[in-house]
Every structure is written in C-alpha cells, then in structure tokens.
Short mmCIF file of C-alpha atoms and ligand atoms in Angstrom, two decimals:
data_model
loop_
_atom_site.label_atom_id
_atom_site.label_comp_id
_atom_site.label_asym_id
_atom_site.label_seq_id
_atom_site.Cartn_x
_atom_site.Cartn_y
_atom_site.Cartn_z
CA MET A 1 -0.31 -0.10 0.12
CA ASP A 2 1.59 3.47 -1.03
CA PHE A 3 1.42 6.22 1.47
CA LYS A 4 -1.24 8.13 0.12
CA ARG A 5 -3.29 5.14 -0.23
CA LYS A 6 -2.54 4.41 3.20
CA LEU A 7 -3.44 7.59 4.65
CA LEU A 8 -7.14 7.98 2.78
CA THR A 9 -7.71 4.26 4.68
CA ALA A 10 -6.92 5.68 7.81
CA ALA A 11 -9.03 9.04 6.81
CA LEU A 12 -11.79 7.05 6.09
CA PRO A 13 -13.08 5.48 9.01
CA LEU A 14 -12.94 9.70 10.47
CA VAL A 15 -15.34 10.70 7.91
CA PHE A 16 -17.46 7.69 8.51
CA CYS A 17 -17.80 9.37 12.47
CA MET A 18 -19.14 12.14 11.55
CA SER A 19 -22.81 12.77 12.43
CA THR A 20 -24.80 14.69 10.83
CA ALA A 21 -24.47 17.78 11.49
CA ALA A 22 -21.37 18.10 10.56
CA MET A 23 -22.33 17.24 7.64
CA ALA A 24 -25.07 18.87 6.99
CA ASP A 25 -25.79 21.86 4.11
CA VAL A 26 -27.93 23.21 6.81
CA LYS A 27 -28.12 23.58 10.68
CA ILE A 28 -31.12 23.95 12.26
CA LYS A 29 -31.56 24.86 16.24
CA PHE A 30 -34.77 24.30 17.65
CA ALA A 31 -36.18 26.33 20.84
CA GLU A 32 -38.65 25.69 23.37
CA VAL A 33 -39.77 26.90 26.12
CA HIS A 34 -41.15 24.40 27.65
CA PRO A 35 -39.77 20.23 28.85
CA ALA A 36 -38.95 17.90 26.99
CA GLY A 37 -41.68 15.35 26.92
CA TYR A 38 -44.49 18.37 26.02
CA PRO A 39 -46.38 17.61 23.47
CA PRO A 40 -45.38 20.37 21.01
CA VAL A 41 -41.42 19.52 21.89
CA VAL A 42 -42.54 15.65 20.64
CA ALA A 43 -43.60 16.71 17.92
CA GLU A 44 -40.72 19.12 16.47
CA GLN A 45 -38.66 17.05 17.77
CA GLU A 46 -39.89 14.13 15.28
CA MET A 47 -40.03 16.09 13.14
CA GLY A 48 -36.47 17.08 13.19
CA LYS A 49 -35.70 13.00 13.09
CA LYS A 50 -37.72 13.02 9.70
CA LEU A 51 -36.03 16.12 8.04
CA GLU A 52 -32.63 14.88 8.99
CA GLU A 53 -34.20 11.52 7.20
CA GLN A 54 -36.03 12.47 4.36
CA SER A 55 -33.24 15.39 3.84
CA LYS A 56 -30.99 12.39 3.04
CA GLY A 57 -28.13 14.88 5.91
CA GLU A 58 -28.40 18.33 3.85
CA ILE A 59 -30.04 19.37 7.07
CA SER A 60 -29.74 17.99 9.95
CA PHE A 61 -31.66 19.50 13.63
CA LYS A 62 -30.87 19.69 17.20
CA MET A 63 -33.35 20.62 20.07
CA PHE A 64 -32.35 22.73 22.48
CA ALA A 65 -35.84 22.56 24.61
CA GLY A 66 -35.92 23.71 28.69
CA GLY A 67 -36.05 27.52 28.09
CA VAL A 68 -31.66 26.96 27.52
CA LEU A 69 -31.92 30.05 25.02
CA GLY A 70 -33.66 32.72 26.07
CA SER A 71 -36.65 33.83 26.59
CA GLU A 72 -38.93 33.37 24.23
CA LYS A 73 -38.43 37.12 22.97
CA GLU A 74 -35.00 36.80 23.56
CA VAL A 75 -35.51 33.85 21.73
CA VAL A 76 -38.06 35.10 18.61
CA GLU A 77 -35.16 38.25 18.13
CA GLN A 78 -32.70 35.45 17.75
CA VAL A 79 -34.24 33.98 15.19
CA GLN A 80 -34.31 36.96 13.26
CA ALA A 81 -31.44 37.41 13.50
CA ASN A 82 -30.98 33.34 12.59
CA ALA A 83 -28.60 32.75 15.26
CA ILE A 84 -31.39 30.68 16.23
CA GLN A 85 -33.03 28.94 13.03
CA MET A 86 -35.91 27.96 14.62
CA THR A 87 -38.72 28.10 17.63
CA ARG A 88 -42.31 27.21 18.08
CA VAL A 89 -43.67 30.53 20.16
CA SER A 90 -46.67 31.77 22.14
CA LEU A 91 -48.52 34.35 19.13
CA GLY A 92 -49.14 35.93 21.88
CA ILE A 93 -45.11 36.93 21.86
CA VAL A 94 -45.70 36.89 18.63
CA GLY A 95 -48.10 40.05 18.76
CA PRO A 96 -46.47 43.42 19.37
CA VAL A 97 -43.77 42.37 16.31
CA VAL A 98 -46.24 41.33 13.80
CA PRO A 99 -49.37 43.38 15.54
CA ASP A 100 -51.51 42.22 12.77
CA VAL A 101 -51.50 38.17 14.46
CA ASN A 102 -53.23 40.22 17.53
CA VAL A 103 -56.47 38.76 16.84
CA PHE A 104 -55.63 35.62 17.66
CA ASN A 105 -54.46 36.97 21.17
CA LEU A 106 -58.24 39.13 21.52
CA PRO A 107 -60.07 37.51 24.65
CA PHE A 108 -62.75 35.01 24.22
CA VAL A 109 -62.31 35.72 20.66
CA PHE A 110 -62.29 31.74 20.25
CA ARG A 111 -66.00 30.36 21.19
CA ASP A 112 -63.94 27.01 22.92
CA HIS A 113 -60.99 25.08 21.70
CA ALA A 114 -62.69 23.28 18.85
CA HIS A 115 -63.31 26.85 17.62
CA MET A 116 -60.05 28.30 17.33
CA ARG A 117 -58.75 23.95 15.82
CA LYS A 118 -61.22 23.79 13.11
CA VAL A 119 -60.07 28.13 12.78
CA ILE A 120 -56.34 27.44 12.36
CA ASP A 121 -57.02 24.48 10.47
CA GLY A 122 -59.07 26.64 7.36
CA ASP A 123 -58.08 30.05 5.04
CA ILE A 124 -57.35 32.33 8.44
CA GLY A 125 -55.19 30.55 9.76
CA GLN A 126 -53.29 30.64 6.99
CA GLU A 127 -53.87 33.76 6.61
CA ILE A 128 -52.54 34.40 9.68
CA LEU A 129 -49.15 32.18 9.45
CA ASP A 130 -48.93 34.49 6.04
CA LYS A 131 -49.11 37.65 7.77
CA ILE A 132 -46.53 37.05 9.77
CA THR A 133 -44.48 35.59 6.92
CA ASN A 134 -44.91 39.05 5.07
CA SER A 135 -44.15 41.24 7.79
CA GLU A 136 -40.67 42.31 7.27
CA PHE A 137 -39.90 40.62 11.01
CA ASN A 138 -37.93 37.37 9.45
CA LEU A 139 -39.20 35.22 9.96
CA VAL A 140 -41.84 31.78 7.92
CA ALA A 141 -43.86 30.63 10.29
CA LEU A 142 -44.80 27.09 9.08
CA ALA A 143 -47.16 25.69 11.42
CA TRP A 144 -49.13 25.40 14.20
CA MET A 145 -48.98 23.75 17.74
CA ASP A 146 -52.09 23.58 19.84
CA GLY A 147 -51.36 25.51 23.44
CA GLY A 148 -54.73 24.56 25.28
CA THR A 149 -56.73 26.99 26.64
CA ARG A 150 -55.90 29.76 29.24
CA ASN A 151 -57.56 30.13 32.69
CA LEU A 152 -56.58 31.69 36.22
CA TYR A 153 -54.77 30.68 38.43
CA THR A 154 -54.03 32.48 41.84
CA LYS A 155 -52.99 31.74 45.21
CA LYS A 156 -56.72 33.49 46.43
CA PRO A 157 -59.18 31.36 45.21
CA VAL A 158 -61.09 33.71 42.54
CA ARG A 159 -64.70 32.15 42.49
CA ASP A 160 -66.01 35.17 40.40
CA ILE A 161 -64.59 38.38 39.03
CA ALA A 162 -65.31 40.46 42.04
CA ASP A 163 -62.31 38.58 43.89
CA LEU A 164 -60.29 39.28 40.93
CA LYS A 165 -60.16 43.07 42.31
CA GLY A 166 -56.28 44.22 42.14
CA MET A 167 -54.68 40.97 42.48
CA LYS A 168 -51.43 40.66 40.50
CA ILE A 169 -51.94 38.47 37.51
CA ARG A 170 -48.27 37.30 35.72
CA VAL A 171 -49.34 37.80 31.37
CA GLN A 172 -47.54 37.80 28.02
CA GLY A 173 -45.34 40.56 27.38
CA ASN A 174 -47.71 41.76 25.05
CA PRO A 175 -50.40 44.71 26.23
CA VAL A 176 -53.40 43.17 24.57
CA PHE A 177 -53.24 41.32 27.73
CA ILE A 178 -51.84 43.29 30.43
CA ASP A 179 -55.60 45.51 29.24
CA THR A 180 -57.51 42.23 29.71
CA ILE A 181 -56.39 41.01 33.15
CA ASN A 182 -57.12 45.22 33.47
CA ALA A 183 -60.20 44.87 32.09
CA MET A 184 -60.91 41.85 34.69
CA GLY A 185 -60.23 44.15 37.55
CA GLY A 186 -57.23 42.74 38.04
CA ASN A 187 -53.61 44.39 37.95
CA GLY A 188 -51.79 42.66 34.60
CA ILE A 189 -47.93 41.97 35.02
CA ALA A 190 -46.05 41.23 32.12
CA MET A 191 -42.38 38.80 32.84
CA ALA A 192 -41.13 35.85 31.15
CA THR A 193 -42.47 31.99 31.87
CA GLY A 194 -38.75 31.56 33.28
CA GLU A 195 -40.03 34.18 36.38
CA ILE A 196 -43.45 32.54 37.15
CA PHE A 197 -42.31 30.26 39.33
CA SER A 198 -40.37 32.67 42.04
CA ALA A 199 -41.86 35.61 41.52
CA LEU A 200 -45.98 33.39 42.20
CA GLN A 201 -43.94 32.11 46.07
CA THR A 202 -41.97 35.58 46.95
CA GLY A 203 -44.85 36.90 46.38
CA VAL A 204 -44.55 38.91 43.22
CA ILE A 205 -47.91 38.41 42.03
CA ASP A 206 -50.60 36.95 43.04
CA GLY A 207 -51.23 34.55 39.94
CA ALA A 208 -50.45 34.06 36.51
CA GLU A 209 -52.17 32.55 33.24
CA ASN A 210 -51.91 29.75 31.42
CA ASN A 211 -53.54 26.14 30.25
CA PRO A 212 -52.93 23.19 33.07
CA PRO A 213 -49.44 21.47 31.38
CA THR A 214 -47.88 24.48 31.58
CA MET A 215 -49.42 24.76 35.37
CA LEU A 216 -48.20 21.53 35.60
CA GLU A 217 -45.11 21.48 34.00
CA HIS A 218 -43.08 24.10 35.08
CA ASN A 219 -44.29 23.74 39.46
CA HIS A 220 -46.11 26.64 39.05
CA TYR A 221 -49.58 24.73 40.42
CA GLN A 222 -46.89 24.06 43.21
CA ASN A 223 -47.54 28.04 44.98
CA ALA A 224 -50.79 28.87 43.69
CA LYS A 225 -54.01 26.84 44.51
CA PHE A 226 -56.88 27.84 43.02
CA TYR A 227 -57.21 27.39 38.86
CA THR A 228 -60.69 29.18 37.86
CA LEU A 229 -62.29 27.60 33.93
CA THR A 230 -62.40 31.58 32.56
CA GLN A 231 -61.14 30.17 29.33
CA HIS A 232 -60.06 33.76 28.79
CA LEU A 233 -57.16 33.17 26.49
CA ILE A 234 -56.58 30.40 23.51
CA LEU A 235 -53.41 30.73 21.87
CA PRO A 236 -52.31 28.57 18.63
CA GLU A 237 -48.83 28.65 18.86
CA PRO A 238 -46.64 28.48 15.41
CA VAL A 239 -43.78 26.49 14.55
CA VAL A 240 -40.70 30.08 12.67
CA ILE A 241 -38.06 29.40 10.95
CA SER A 242 -35.40 32.35 10.41
CA LYS A 243 -35.89 33.99 7.18
CA VAL A 244 -32.18 33.49 6.55
CA THR A 245 -31.78 30.29 6.82
CA TRP A 246 -35.70 29.03 4.71
CA SER A 247 -33.31 30.98 1.48
CA LYS A 248 -30.79 29.29 2.13
CA LEU A 249 -32.90 26.25 1.46
CA SER A 250 -33.94 24.61 -2.34
CA PRO A 251 -37.42 24.76 -3.50
CA GLU A 252 -37.53 21.03 -2.43
CA GLN A 253 -35.78 21.76 1.14
CA GLN A 254 -38.64 24.68 1.84
CA ALA A 255 -41.19 21.73 0.02
CA LEU A 256 -39.81 19.30 3.45
CA VAL A 257 -39.78 21.43 5.99
CA LYS A 258 -43.39 22.57 5.18
CA LYS A 259 -44.92 19.23 4.51
CA LEU A 260 -43.21 18.46 8.16
CA ALA A 261 -44.19 20.93 10.30
CA LYS A 262 -47.83 20.61 9.05
CA GLU A 263 -47.58 16.95 10.47
CA ALA A 264 -46.32 18.13 13.86
CA GLN A 265 -49.36 19.51 13.34
CA ALA A 266 -51.66 17.05 13.57
CA GLU A 267 -49.64 15.10 15.98
CA GLU A 268 -49.02 17.79 18.90
CA ARG A 269 -52.92 17.55 18.76
CA VAL A 270 -53.38 13.67 19.53
CA LEU A 271 -50.23 13.77 22.41
CA TRP A 272 -52.13 18.04 23.43
CA ASP A 273 -55.65 16.29 24.07
CA LYS A 274 -53.73 13.50 26.20
CA LYS A 275 -51.86 15.37 28.51
CA SER A 276 -54.17 18.07 29.40
CA ALA A 277 -55.89 15.48 30.55
CA ASP A 278 -53.20 13.99 33.13
CA SER A 279 -52.48 17.00 33.98
CA GLU A 280 -55.56 17.88 35.07
CA ALA A 281 -55.99 14.31 36.78
CA LYS A 282 -52.79 15.31 38.26
CA LEU A 283 -52.75 18.65 39.37
CA LYS A 284 -56.44 17.55 41.08
CA ALA A 285 -53.88 14.81 42.87
CA ALA A 286 -52.27 17.73 43.85
CA GLY A 287 -54.90 19.39 45.53
CA VAL A 288 -55.24 22.19 42.42
CA GLU A 289 -59.27 23.38 42.88
CA PHE A 290 -60.60 23.89 39.42
CA ILE A 291 -63.15 26.44 40.21
CA THR A 292 -65.92 25.82 37.28
CA LEU A 293 -67.83 29.28 35.89
CA THR A 294 -71.84 29.06 35.88
CA PRO A 295 -72.63 30.82 32.52
CA GLU A 296 -73.74 34.61 33.91
CA GLN A 297 -69.95 34.44 36.29
CA LYS A 298 -67.90 33.55 33.11
CA LYS A 299 -70.11 36.53 30.85
CA ALA A 300 -68.48 38.71 34.07
CA PHE A 301 -65.56 38.46 32.38
CA TYR A 302 -66.97 38.43 28.76
CA ASP A 303 -69.08 41.59 29.59
CA SER A 304 -65.31 42.87 31.24
CA THR A 305 -62.85 43.29 28.51
CA ALA A 306 -64.46 44.14 25.53
CA SER A 307 -63.08 47.29 25.31
CA VAL A 308 -59.93 45.38 25.78
CA ARG A 309 -61.30 43.76 22.00
CA ALA A 310 -62.72 47.00 20.89
CA LYS A 311 -59.28 48.81 20.84
CA TYR A 312 -57.47 45.85 19.13
CA GLY A 313 -60.51 44.35 17.10
CA ALA A 314 -61.45 47.06 15.61
CA PRO A 315 -59.61 46.65 12.56
CA TYR A 316 -59.40 43.15 11.91
CA ALA A 317 -63.88 43.89 12.06
CA ASP A 318 -64.11 41.76 9.06
CA LEU A 319 -61.60 39.03 10.06
CA ILE A 320 -63.05 38.48 13.32
CA SER A 321 -67.27 38.40 12.00
CA ARG A 322 -65.68 35.82 9.70
CA ILE A 323 -64.19 33.91 12.90
CA GLU A 324 -66.87 34.18 13.84
CA ALA A 325 -68.68 32.12 11.17
CA VAL A 326 -66.90 28.92 11.41
CA GLN A 327 -68.29 26.10 12.77
C1 LIG B 401 -47.42 28.73 26.92
C2 LIG B 401 -47.01 28.68 26.21
C3 LIG B 401 -45.58 29.09 26.82
C4 LIG B 401 -46.01 30.07 26.50
C5 LIG B 401 -45.82 30.83 28.30
C6 LIG B 401 -46.41 31.44 28.95
O1 LIG B 401 -47.46 27.24 25.39
O2 LIG B 401 -45.39 29.41 24.77
O3 LIG B 401 -44.51 31.09 27.09
O4 LIG B 401 -47.51 29.12 28.16
O5 LIG B 401 -46.94 32.43 28.77
O6 LIG B 401 -49.09 28.00 27.34
O7 LIG B 401 -45.41 32.28 28.85
#
C-alpha cells in the first residue's frame, strides 16, 4: 500500500464517524421554552428526525428544550437574526412584533378550543401564518401547535370576577394581555415564562394564567392552588424558521420543511389532548381546586373585556366576523 492510499484508508472511518450535523449543509437549532416530553417538544423532535432522514442528511436538527437558549422574546430576536434557526412561540409573543396576529390574541375571540382548531386548520389560520411570513420581521411561519385554553391560577380563590380585584396577575409581554387582566379588575404584570415560578413563590405576583400542562410542568401549581376556568384566551403557537435559513433551502427542501411542520401540527394535537387530561388529573391530585364558573359568571369576564376587543379588534372587524362564522 503506498503512503497516500494508507492515509486515505486511515481517514475513512473518521469520515463515517462525523455526525450528520457536521456534514449537513443547513444546521437547525430549535429553541423551546418547554421541557423535554412536553407535547410540542415531542412533535418537533419527531419533525427534526424526519427532516434529517428525508433530506438525506443535508439538513441537521437539534432541539434545545427547557428554555436554555433564553426567554421566548429573546429567542424570537435570535431567530430573526438567524443565531437560532427555528422555534415555536406563543402567538402572544409575536403580537408586539407583528400586530396583525393580535386578532387571535383577543380575549374570548374563539368560542372554545374546538373553534380555535377549526379556524387555524382553515384559510384564516393560513392567512395569519402568512401575515407573519410577509411581515418585515425575518420569520417564515410554517404551522401551528396547540396551546390549549388559558385560565387563571391564583393563590387565593377567584370564584367570581370581583375576587380578582387588585390581584397581580402575570401575563406574557403583550399589551393586549395586560389590558385584558386590567379590564377584568386585576393588575396585569408582564414577565417571561421562566420568572413565574419564583414570582409566585416570593409573592411578587398573586397568580398567573395558563393551560393545565404549563401550570403543571413549570411547577406553578406549587404556589397557586386555585384554578378558575375562565377560558379567556385560546392561543395557538406558530412554528417559525428564520428567513435567512429559509432562503438557503432549495425549493424541494422548503417543501419538505413545510410538509413535516404540518405533520407535526397534526401529531402534537393528539399528544396535547392526552397531556391536558393527564395534567388536570395530576393537578387535582396535588390539591389544586378547579373552579367552574356558571354561564352568568363567565359572561361577567367576557363583558368586562369588551373594551379590549374594541380597542385592538377595530381594524380587523371583517376578519373577526369571518372567525365567528367558522362552525
Ligand atoms: C404556554 C406557551 C408558551 C408560553 C407560556 C407563557 O406554550 O409558549 O411561553 O405559555 O405564558 O402556554 O409564557
């Protein structure tokens, strides 16, 4: 064996040892604020696995779960700059960046969870994704994850809207949500997801609002034992990719990413329903009291937020009528 050949043979195993990530043309870092095992995280990892396989290793995918790459707001900024390539965020966080999406962020804009799903699965859902893509904010929106229905959780029970008076309630950093809590009589305070646990613990806030899986998995229930089923927000969560990365993909690769993101949308929904039911059972077992409102009591929450729908919904009156018409 001549020297050159020897060298080549020695190097071969090395080449095969190189990870797909090292060889891929496009490397995707995906940021998630939720922990491993949480429905969207599971569906997104599956999407990543399929992406690596079906792109034949041209695209690599790595999940960074549990908020290790920063808060959702910080992550969105990094995706805009292509320092992170993909993420899933609550639409609440996108609203301040792309105001058009705030239609879905309005209190009680959806009748119920099933209505929200119908809307995001149809033309309107695609239109809102396109609003994100066509905005100047350097993101391409691919699909929707389901984030369930948000309800109030508090240290002292809210059995009626009057009980909320003056309570400091954490919301996502979006003026629509601060105004919503204030309109209900509380005091809306914006902070990042990762700060809620200690804010509840130290009494900086009296409560927050979210779906059962987040209340459970982020341990908020440890310091807020009352869960009032207001159902005031039903926020879908877009999966977005940086436009810089998107433009590096071939049309075939773009189609593949889109297709797999839509598959993840369908897969996550099944996981979500199971996780929600499990979370409710676990929260109850941990001593959380679920407070159901009568239709009149719920109407009081709806009526109190009319000013918010009027203020932020006015430019979108037609769209809101189309949302209401979805059966
Ligand atoms: C959860 C969303 C997550 C948000 C969180 C929050 O899935 O994206 O960050 O609420 O309110 O339901 O911060």
